[in-house]
Coordinates of C-alpha atoms and ligand atoms in Angstrom, one line a residue:
X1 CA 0.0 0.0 0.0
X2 CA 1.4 3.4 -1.0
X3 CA 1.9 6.0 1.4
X4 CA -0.8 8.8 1.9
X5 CA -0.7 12.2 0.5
X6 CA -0.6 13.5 4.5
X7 CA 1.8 10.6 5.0
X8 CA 4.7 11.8 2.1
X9 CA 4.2 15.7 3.2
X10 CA 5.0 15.0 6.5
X11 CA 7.9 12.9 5.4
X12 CA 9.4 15.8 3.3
X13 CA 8.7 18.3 5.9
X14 CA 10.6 16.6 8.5
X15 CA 13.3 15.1 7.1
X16 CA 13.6 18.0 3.6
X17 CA 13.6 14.8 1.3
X18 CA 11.7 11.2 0.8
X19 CA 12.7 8.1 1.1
X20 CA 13.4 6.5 -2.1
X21 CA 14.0 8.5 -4.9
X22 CA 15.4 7.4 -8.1
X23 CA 18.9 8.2 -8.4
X24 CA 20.4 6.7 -11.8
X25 CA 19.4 7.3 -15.5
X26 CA 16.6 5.0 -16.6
X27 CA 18.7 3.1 -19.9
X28 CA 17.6 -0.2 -21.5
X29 CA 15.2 -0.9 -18.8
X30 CA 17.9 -0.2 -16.0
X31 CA 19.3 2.4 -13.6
X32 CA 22.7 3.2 -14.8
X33 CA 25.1 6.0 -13.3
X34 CA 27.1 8.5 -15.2
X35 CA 30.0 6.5 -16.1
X36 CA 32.2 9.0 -14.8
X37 CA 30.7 8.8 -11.8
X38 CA 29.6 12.8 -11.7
X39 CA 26.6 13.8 -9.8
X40 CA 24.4 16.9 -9.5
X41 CA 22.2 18.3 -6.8
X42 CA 18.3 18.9 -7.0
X43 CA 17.0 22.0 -5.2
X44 CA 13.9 22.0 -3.1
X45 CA 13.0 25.6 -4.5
X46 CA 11.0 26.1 -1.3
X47 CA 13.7 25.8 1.3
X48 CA 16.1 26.6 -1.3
X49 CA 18.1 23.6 -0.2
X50 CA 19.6 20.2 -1.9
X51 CA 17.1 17.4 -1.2
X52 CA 18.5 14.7 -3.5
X53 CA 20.9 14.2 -6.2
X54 CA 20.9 12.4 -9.4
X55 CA 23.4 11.2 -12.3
X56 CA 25.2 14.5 -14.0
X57 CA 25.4 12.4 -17.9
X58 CA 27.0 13.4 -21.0
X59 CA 27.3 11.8 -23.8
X60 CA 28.5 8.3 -23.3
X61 CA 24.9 7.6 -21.5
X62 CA 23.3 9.5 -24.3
X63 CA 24.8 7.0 -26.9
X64 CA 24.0 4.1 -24.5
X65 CA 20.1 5.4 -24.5
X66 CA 19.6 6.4 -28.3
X67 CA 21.8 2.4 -28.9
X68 CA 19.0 1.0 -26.7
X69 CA 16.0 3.1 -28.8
X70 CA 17.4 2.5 -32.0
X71 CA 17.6 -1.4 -31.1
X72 CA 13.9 -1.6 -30.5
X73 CA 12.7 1.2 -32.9
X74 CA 13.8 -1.3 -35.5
X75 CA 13.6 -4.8 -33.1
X76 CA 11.2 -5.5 -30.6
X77 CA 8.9 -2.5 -30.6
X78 CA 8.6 -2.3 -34.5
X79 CA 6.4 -6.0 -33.6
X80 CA 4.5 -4.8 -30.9
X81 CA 0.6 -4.6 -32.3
X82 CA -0.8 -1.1 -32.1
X83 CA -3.6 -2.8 -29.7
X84 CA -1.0 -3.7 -27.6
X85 CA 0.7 -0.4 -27.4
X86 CA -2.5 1.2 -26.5
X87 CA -3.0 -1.4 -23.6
X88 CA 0.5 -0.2 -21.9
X89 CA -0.2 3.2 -22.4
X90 CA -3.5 2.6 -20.5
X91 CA -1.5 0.6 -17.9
X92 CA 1.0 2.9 -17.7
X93 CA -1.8 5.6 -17.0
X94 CA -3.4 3.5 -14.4
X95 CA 0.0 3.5 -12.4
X96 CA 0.4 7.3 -12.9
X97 CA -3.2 7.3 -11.1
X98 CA -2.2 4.5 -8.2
X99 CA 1.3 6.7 -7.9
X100 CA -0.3 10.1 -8.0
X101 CA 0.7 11.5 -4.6
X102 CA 3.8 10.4 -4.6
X103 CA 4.7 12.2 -8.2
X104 CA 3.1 15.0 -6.9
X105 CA 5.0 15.4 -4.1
X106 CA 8.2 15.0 -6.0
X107 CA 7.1 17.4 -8.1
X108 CA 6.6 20.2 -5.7
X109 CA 10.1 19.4 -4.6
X110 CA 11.8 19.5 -7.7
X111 CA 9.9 22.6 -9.1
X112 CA 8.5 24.3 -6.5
X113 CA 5.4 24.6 -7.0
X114 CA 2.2 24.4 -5.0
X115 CA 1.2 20.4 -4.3
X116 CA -2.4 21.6 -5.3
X117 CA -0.7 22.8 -8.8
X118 CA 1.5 19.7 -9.0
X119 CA -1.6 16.9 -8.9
X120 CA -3.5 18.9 -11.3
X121 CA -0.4 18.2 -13.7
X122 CA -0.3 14.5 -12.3
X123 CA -3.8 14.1 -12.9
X124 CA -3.3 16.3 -16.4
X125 CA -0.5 13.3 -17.4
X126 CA -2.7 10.4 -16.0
X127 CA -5.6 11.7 -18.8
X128 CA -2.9 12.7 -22.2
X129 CA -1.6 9.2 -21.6
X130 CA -5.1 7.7 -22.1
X131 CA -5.9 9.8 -24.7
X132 CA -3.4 8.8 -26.6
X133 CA -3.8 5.1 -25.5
X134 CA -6.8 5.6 -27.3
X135 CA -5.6 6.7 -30.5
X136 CA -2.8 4.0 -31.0
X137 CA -4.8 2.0 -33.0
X138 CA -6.7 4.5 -34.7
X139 CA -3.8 5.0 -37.1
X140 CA -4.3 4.5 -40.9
X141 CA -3.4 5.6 -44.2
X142 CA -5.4 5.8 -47.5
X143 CA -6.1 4.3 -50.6
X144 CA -5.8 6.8 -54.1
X145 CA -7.7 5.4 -56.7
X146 CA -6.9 7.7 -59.3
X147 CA -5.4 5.7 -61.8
X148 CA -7.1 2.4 -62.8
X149 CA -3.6 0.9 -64.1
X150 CA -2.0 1.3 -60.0
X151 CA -3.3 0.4 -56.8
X152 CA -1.7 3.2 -54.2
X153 CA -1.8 3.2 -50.7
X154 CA -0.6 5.1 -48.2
X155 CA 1.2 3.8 -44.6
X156 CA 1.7 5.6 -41.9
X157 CA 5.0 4.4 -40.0
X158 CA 7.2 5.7 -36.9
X159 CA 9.5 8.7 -37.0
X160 CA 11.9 6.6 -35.7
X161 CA 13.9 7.2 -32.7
X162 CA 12.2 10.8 -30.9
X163 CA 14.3 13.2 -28.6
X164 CA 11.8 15.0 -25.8
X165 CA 13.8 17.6 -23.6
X166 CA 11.7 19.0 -20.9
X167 CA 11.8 22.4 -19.2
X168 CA 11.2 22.2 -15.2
X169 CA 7.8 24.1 -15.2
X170 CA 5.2 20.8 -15.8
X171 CA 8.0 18.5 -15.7
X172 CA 5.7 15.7 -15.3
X173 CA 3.1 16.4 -17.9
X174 CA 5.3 18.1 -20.4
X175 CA 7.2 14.5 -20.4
X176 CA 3.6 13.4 -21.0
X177 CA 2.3 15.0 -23.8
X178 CA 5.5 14.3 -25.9
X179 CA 6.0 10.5 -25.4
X180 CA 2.7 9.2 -25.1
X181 CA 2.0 10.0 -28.3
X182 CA 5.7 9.2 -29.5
X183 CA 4.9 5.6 -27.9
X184 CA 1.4 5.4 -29.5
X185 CA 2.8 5.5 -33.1
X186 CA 5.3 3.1 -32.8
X187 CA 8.2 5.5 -32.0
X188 CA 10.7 4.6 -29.0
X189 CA 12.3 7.4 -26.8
X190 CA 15.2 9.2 -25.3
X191 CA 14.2 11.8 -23.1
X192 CA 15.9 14.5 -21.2
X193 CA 14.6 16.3 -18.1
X194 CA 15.4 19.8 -16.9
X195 CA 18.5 19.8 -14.5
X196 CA 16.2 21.3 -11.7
X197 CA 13.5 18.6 -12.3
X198 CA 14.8 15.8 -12.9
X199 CA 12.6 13.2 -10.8
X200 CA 9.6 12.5 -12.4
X201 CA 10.7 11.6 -15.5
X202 CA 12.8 8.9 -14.0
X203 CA 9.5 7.9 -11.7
X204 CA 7.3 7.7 -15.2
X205 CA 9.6 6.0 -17.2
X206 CA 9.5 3.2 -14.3
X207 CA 6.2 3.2 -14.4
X208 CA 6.2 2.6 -17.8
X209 CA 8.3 -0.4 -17.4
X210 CA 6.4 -1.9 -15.0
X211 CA 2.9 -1.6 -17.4
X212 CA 5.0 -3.8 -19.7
X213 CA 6.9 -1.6 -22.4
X214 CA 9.9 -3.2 -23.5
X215 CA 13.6 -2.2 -21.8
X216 CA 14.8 0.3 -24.2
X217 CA 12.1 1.8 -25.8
X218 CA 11.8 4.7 -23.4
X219 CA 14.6 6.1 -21.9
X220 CA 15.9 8.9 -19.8
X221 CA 18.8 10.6 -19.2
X222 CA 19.8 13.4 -16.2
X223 CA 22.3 16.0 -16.9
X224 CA 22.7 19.6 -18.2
X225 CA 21.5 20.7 -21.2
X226 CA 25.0 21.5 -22.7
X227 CA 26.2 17.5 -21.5
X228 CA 23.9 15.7 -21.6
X229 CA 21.0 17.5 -23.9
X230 CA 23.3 18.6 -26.5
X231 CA 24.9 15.1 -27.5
X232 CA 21.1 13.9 -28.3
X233 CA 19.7 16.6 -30.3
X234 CA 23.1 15.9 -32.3
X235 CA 22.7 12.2 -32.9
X236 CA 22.2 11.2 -36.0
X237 CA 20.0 8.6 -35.0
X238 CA 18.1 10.9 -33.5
X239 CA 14.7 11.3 -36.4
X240 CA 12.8 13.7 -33.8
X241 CA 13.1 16.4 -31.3
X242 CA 10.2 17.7 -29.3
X243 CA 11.4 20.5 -27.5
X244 CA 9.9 22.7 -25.0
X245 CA 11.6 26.0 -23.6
X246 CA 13.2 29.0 -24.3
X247 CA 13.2 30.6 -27.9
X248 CA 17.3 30.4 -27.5
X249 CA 17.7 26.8 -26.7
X250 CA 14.8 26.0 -29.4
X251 CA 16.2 28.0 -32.3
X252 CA 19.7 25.8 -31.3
X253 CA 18.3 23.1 -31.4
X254 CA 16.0 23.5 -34.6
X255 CA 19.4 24.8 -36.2
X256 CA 21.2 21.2 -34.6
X257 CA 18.0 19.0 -36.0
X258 CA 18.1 20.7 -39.4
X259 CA 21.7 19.1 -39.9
X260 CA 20.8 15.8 -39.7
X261 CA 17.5 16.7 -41.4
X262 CA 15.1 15.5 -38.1
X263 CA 11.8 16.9 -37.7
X264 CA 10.8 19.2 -34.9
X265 CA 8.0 20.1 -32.8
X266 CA 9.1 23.1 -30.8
X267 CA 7.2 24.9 -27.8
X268 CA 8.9 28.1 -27.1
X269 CA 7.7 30.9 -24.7
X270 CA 4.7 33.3 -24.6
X271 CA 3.7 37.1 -24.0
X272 CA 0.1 36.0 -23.7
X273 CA -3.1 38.6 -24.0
X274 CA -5.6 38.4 -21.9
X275 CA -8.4 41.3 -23.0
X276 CA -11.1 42.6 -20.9
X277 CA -13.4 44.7 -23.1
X278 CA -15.2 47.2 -21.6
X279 CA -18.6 44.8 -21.8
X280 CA -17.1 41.8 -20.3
X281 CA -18.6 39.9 -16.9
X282 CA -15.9 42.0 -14.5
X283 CA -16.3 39.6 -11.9
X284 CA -15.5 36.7 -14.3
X285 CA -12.9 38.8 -16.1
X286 CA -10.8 39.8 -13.2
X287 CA -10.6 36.1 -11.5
X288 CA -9.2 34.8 -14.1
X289 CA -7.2 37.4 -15.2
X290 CA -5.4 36.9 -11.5
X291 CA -5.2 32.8 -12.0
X292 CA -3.9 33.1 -15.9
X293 CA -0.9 35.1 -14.7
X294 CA -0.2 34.1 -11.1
X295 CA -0.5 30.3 -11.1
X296 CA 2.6 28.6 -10.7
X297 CA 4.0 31.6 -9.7
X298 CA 3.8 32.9 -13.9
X299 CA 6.2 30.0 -15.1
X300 CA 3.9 28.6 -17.7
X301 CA 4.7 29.1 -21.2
X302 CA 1.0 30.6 -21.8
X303 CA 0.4 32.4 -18.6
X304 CA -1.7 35.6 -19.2
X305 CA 1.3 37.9 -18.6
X306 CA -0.1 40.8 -20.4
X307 CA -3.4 42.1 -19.5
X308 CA -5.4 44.7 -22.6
X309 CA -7.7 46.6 -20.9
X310 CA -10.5 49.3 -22.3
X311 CA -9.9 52.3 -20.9
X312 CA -13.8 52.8 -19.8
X313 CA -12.8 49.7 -17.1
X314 CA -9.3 50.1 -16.2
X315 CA -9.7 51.2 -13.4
X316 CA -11.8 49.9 -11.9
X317 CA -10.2 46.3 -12.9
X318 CA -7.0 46.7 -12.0
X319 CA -7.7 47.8 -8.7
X320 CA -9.4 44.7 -8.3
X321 CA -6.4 42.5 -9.3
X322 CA -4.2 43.7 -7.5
X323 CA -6.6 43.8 -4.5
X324 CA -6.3 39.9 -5.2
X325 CA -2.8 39.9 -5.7
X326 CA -2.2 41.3 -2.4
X327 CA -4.1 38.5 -0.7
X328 CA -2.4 35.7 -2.6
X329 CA -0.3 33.7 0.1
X330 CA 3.0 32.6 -1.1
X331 CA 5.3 29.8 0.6
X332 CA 6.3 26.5 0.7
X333 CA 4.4 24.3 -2.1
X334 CA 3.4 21.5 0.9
X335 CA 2.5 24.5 3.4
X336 CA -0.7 24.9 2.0
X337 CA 0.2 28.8 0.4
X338 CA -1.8 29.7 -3.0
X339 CA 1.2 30.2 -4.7
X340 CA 4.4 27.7 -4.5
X341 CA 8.5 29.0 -5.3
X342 CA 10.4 30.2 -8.6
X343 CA 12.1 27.3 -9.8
X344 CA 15.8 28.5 -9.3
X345 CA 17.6 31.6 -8.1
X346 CA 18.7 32.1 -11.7
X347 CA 15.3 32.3 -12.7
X348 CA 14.2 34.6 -9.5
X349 CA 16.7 37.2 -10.3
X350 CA 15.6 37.7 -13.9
X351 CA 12.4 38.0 -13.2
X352 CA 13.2 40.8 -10.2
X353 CA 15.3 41.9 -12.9
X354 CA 12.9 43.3 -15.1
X355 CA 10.8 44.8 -12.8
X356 CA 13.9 46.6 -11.6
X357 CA 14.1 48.2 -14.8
X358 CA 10.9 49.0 -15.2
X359 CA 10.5 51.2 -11.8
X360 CA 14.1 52.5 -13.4
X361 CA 11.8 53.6 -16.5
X362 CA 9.4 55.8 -14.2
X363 CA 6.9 52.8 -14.6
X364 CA 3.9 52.2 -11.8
X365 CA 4.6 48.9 -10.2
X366 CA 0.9 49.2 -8.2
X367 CA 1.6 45.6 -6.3
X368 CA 4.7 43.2 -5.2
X369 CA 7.5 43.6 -7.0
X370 CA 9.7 42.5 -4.2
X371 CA 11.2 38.8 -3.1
X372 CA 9.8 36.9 -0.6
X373 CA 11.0 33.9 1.9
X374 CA 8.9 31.6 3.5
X375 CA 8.9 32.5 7.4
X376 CA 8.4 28.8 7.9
X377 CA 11.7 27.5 5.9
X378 CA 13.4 30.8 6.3
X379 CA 14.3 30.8 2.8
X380 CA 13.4 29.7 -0.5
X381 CA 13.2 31.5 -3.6
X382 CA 10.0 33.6 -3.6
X383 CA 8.4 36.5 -5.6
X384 CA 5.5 38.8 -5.2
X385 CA 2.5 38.6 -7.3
X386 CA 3.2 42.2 -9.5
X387 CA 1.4 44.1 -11.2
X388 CA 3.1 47.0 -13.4
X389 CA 0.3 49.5 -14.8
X390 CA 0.1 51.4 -18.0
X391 CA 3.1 50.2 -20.2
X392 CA 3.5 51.6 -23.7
X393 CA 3.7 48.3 -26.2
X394 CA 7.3 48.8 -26.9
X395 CA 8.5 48.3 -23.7
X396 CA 10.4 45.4 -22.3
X397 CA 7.8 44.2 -19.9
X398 CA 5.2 43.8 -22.8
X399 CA 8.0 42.2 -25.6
X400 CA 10.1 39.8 -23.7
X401 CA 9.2 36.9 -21.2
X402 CA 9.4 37.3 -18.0
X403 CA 8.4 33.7 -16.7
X404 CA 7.4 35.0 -13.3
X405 CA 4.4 36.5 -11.7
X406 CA 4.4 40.0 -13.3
X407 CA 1.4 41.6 -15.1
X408 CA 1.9 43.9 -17.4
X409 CA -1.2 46.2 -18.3
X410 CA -1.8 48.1 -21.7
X411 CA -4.4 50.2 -21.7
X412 CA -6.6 50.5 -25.0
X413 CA -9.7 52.5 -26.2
X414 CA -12.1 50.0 -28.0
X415 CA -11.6 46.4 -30.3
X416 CA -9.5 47.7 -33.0
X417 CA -6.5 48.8 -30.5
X418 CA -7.7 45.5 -28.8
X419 CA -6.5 43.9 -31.2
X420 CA -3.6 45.4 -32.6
X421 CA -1.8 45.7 -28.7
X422 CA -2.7 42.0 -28.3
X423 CA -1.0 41.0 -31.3
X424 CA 2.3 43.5 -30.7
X425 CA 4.5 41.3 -29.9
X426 CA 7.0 38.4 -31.4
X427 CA 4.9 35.6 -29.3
X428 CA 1.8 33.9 -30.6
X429 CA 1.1 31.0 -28.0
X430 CA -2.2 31.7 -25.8
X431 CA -4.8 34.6 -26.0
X432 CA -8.2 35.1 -24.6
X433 CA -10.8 37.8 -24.6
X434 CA -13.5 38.5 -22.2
X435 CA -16.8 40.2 -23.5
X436 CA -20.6 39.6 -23.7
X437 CA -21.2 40.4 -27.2
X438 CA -20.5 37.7 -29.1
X439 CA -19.6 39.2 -32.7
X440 CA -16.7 40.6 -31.3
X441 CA -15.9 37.8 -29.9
X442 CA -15.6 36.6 -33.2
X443 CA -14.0 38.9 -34.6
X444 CA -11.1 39.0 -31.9
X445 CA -10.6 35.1 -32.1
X446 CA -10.5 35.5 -35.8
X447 CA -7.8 38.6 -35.6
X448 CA -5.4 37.2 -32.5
X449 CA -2.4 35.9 -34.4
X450 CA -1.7 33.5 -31.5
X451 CA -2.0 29.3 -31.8
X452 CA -4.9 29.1 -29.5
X453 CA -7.8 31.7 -28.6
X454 CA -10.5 31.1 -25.5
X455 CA -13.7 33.0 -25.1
X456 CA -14.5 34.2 -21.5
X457 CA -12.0 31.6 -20.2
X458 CA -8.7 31.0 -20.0
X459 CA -6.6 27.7 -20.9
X460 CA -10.1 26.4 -21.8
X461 CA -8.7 23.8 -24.2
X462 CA -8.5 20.3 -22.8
X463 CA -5.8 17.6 -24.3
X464 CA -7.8 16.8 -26.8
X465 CA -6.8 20.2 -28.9
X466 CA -3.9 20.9 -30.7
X467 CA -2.0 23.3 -28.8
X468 CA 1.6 25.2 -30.0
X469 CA 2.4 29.0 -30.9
X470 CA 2.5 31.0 -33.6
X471 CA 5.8 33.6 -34.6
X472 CA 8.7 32.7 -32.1
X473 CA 6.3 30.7 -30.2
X474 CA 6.6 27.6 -31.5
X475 CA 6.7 25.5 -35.0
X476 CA 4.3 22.2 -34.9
X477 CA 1.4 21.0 -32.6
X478 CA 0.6 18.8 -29.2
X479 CA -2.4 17.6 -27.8
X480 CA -5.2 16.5 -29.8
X481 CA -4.7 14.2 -33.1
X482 CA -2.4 16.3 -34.6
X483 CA 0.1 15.8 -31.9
X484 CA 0.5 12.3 -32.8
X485 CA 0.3 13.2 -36.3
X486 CA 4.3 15.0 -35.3
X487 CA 5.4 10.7 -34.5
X488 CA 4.3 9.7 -38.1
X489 CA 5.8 9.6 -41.7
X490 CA 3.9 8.2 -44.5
X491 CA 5.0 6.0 -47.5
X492 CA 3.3 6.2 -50.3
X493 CA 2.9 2.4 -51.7
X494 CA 1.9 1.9 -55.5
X495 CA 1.6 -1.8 -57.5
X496 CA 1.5 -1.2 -61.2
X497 CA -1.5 -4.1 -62.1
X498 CA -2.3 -3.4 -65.0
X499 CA -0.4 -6.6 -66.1
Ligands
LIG1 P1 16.1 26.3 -21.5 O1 15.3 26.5 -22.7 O2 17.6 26.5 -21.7 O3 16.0 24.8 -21.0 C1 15.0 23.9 -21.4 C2 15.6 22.5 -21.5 O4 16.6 22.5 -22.6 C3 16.3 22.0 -20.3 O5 16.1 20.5 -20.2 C4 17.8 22.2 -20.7 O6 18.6 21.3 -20.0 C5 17.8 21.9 -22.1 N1 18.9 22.5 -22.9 C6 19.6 23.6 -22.6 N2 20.5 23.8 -23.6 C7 20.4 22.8 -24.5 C8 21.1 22.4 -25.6 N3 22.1 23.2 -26.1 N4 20.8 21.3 -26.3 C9 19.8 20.5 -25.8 N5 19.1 20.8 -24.7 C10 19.4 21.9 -24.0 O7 15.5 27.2 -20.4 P2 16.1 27.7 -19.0 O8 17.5 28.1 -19.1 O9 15.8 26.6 -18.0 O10 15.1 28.9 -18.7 C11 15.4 30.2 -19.4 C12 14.1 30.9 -19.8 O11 13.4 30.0 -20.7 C13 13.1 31.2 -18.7 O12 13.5 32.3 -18.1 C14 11.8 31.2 -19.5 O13 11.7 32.6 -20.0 C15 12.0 30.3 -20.6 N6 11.3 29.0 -20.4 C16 10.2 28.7 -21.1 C17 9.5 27.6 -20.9 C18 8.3 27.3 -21.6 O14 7.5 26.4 -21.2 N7 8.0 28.0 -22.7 C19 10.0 26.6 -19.9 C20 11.2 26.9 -19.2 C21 11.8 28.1 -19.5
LIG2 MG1 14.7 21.0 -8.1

């Protein structure tokens, strides 16, 4: 019987780590150490101590990993019924379910963030997994009939061996979204976690294992991103990279796929828009307008980090915000605050950084805007839910991201300057608008140059719709069908029979 959610917090508390983490990389269906022995040192962002350390890898486990994949791709795995596949991913789901605390818990560790945040994005991996289960023997090609001398056919086969590096924000279900559909179609796997999240991947691929996929068709390897990372977006036998991250590392690493001509799916960052027009359901409006920029502390890749406001309700809304900024509590992700840690000092200092910079400029930081320790812990690496009013487009805090928990607001009379702030910047991931007329609600999902677009909600797409960025935000699609369609190629089969 696994240990109780109440059970593992009080464990972590006590004694600042659990019992029984993985420790090694996850090759061939075993844990293997770096072979020259290096290790590194995961951070509990909310005490801002080491808790547990892991294999530091570089490329001679990278070669040992993509050996292992390409044995299978083209062995084992290549045999394995699309039935079958689907049953382990459903299996494999089950055990995320029956292991959900404990992932959880890990995950607030590693990352930081709330344990409240970190089930959702257990239970979020439990479901992409099944979805995709579903669809593993759903995949067909076609018949083209157009010529009565050929029969032609289309298949639709594995990429081959797929390369998923993770950022530390959803370690878990980020990890989730890439190979459960990478499995699904036939592919086998090589994946590499962020160096300040490195746990759960190591915890899923076990799970995996023990739902019956073969040793060596998913594997994962610890390290940085310049030893270990780098060596397997350069493999040749690498056919795939799904990346998720900065625009820098992802333009690298398109420029390093591009070399050995291996496709890409690439989510990059966001600048998100979140309008309010001056019609909208304010109540509604300004709740999620708090939630879509301070949820895990505003390190999601589609947080709502800029809000565009009508003028006639500016006021009026942003007071509001940042009354309920003020009263969002911030601490230690098992201690029960609203709000968990910033993943790494690195990270907290950029994001102080900018706001720095903007109260250099002359402009109005109207909440936070300061770092934060939990009184608890006496430490950790915290920041205040911010708010920064009135920012002219072309200023940092409404081009660049800040992956933190800072609002910027532009101000804008009326739909056409709606639209044309919303859509000022090089980012085109996530964008909502909030109003009660539905024509221009339209007309502003039509206009939004951004990959996805909700309607008086925010991240209302489940994983059942594509989801990726426009601009520097991203090149393909995950979620939905089309994010297995990313794991396939298709050959094109004709039989001359006119004989
Ligand atoms: P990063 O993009 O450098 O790291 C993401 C992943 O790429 C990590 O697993 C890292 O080890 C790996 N990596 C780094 N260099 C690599 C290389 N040359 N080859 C292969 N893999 C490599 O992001 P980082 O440094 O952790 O954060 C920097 C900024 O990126 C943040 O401030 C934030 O603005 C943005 N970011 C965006 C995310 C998103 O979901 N869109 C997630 C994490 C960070
Ligand atoms: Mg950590």
């Amino acid at each position: 019987m696994s240990a109780s959610l109440s059970q593992l917090i009080e464990e972590a508390r006590s004694t600042g780590t659990l019992s029984g983490l993985p420790k090694s990389n996850f090759i061939d269906g075993q844990w293997v150490d770096a072979e020259s022995g290096a290790r590194m040192e995961t951070y509990d962002p909310g005490t801002g101590k080491a808790y547990a350390d892991f294999a530091a890898s570089g490329a001679a486990e990278v070669d040992r990993a993509i050996a292992a994949a390409e044995r299978e791709q083209y062995g084992r795995w290549r045999d394995v019924t699309p039935q079958e596949r689907g049953a382990i991913l459903r299996r494999a789901a089950q055990l995320v379910e029956e292991n959900a605390e404990r992932l959880a818990v890990v995950e607030t560790l590693d990352s930081g963030k709330s344990i409240g945040e970190a089930q959702g994005d257990v239970a979020g991996t439990a479901r992409v997994i099944n979805y995709y289960a579903g669809l593993a023997d759903k995949i067909h090609g076609e018949t083209i009939n157009s010529r009565r001398s050929h029969l032609t056919y289309t298949l639709r086969e594995p990429l081959g061996v797929t390369a998923h590096i993770i950022p530390w924000n959803y370690p878990t279900s980020t990890l989730a979204r890439g190979i459960a559909p990478a499995l699904a179609a036939g592919c086998t796997v090589v994946a590499k976690p962020a160096e300040t999240t490195p746990l759960t991947a190591l915890m899923l691929a076990d799970l995996f294992q023990k739902a019956g996929l073969p040793d060596g068709v998913l594997n994962v390897v610890t390290g940085t991103g310049s030893e270990a990372g780098a060596p397997l977006v350069e493999d040749k036998r690498i056919r795939h990279i799904t990346f998720t991250g900065s625009v820098r590392t992802g333009v690298q690493v398109g420029q390093v796929a591009m070399r050995n001509v291996a496709s890409t799916i690439l989510e990059l960052g966001g600048k998100s828009p979140f309008i309010a027009l001056a019609d909208c359901d304010m109540d509604r409006a300004v709740d999620d307008a708090v939630w879509a920029i301070y949820s895990n502390a505003g390190q999601i890749c589609s947080a709502g980090s800029r809000l565009v406001i009508d003028r006639a309700i500016h006021e009026e809304f942003v007071a509001r915000v940042v009354e309920k900024a003020r009263g969002i509590t911030v601490g230690h992700g098992l201690g029960g605050a609203d709000v968990g840690a910033i993943n790494n000092p690195m990270q907290l200092e950029k994001v102080h950084g900018f706001v720095e910079r903007a109260r250099e400029r002359g402009r109005t930081v109207l909440c936070g805007g300061e770092t934060a320790t939990d009184a608890e812990n006496g430490g950790g690496w915290f920041y205040r839910p911010t708010l920064i009013d009135n920012v002219p487009s072309d200023d940092e805090v409404i081009q660049d991201e800040i992956f933190g928990p800072v609002l910027s607001v532009q101000v804008v009379d009326g739909i056409e300057e709606a639209i044309t702030a919303a859509n000022c910047t090089d980012f085109g991931l996530m964008s909502c608008v909030y109003t009660q007329d539905v024509s221009k609600a339209l007309r502003v999902a039509r206009d939004l140059d951004t990959g996805q677009v909700s309607v008086n909600d925010y991240w209302a797409n489940g994983w059942d719709v594509p989801f990726g960025g426009t601009k520097l935000s991203g090149i393909g699609r995950e979620k939905g069908t089309e994010g297995l369609e990313g794991y396939l190629q298709t050959k094109g089969v004709s039989i001359r029979i006119d004989g």
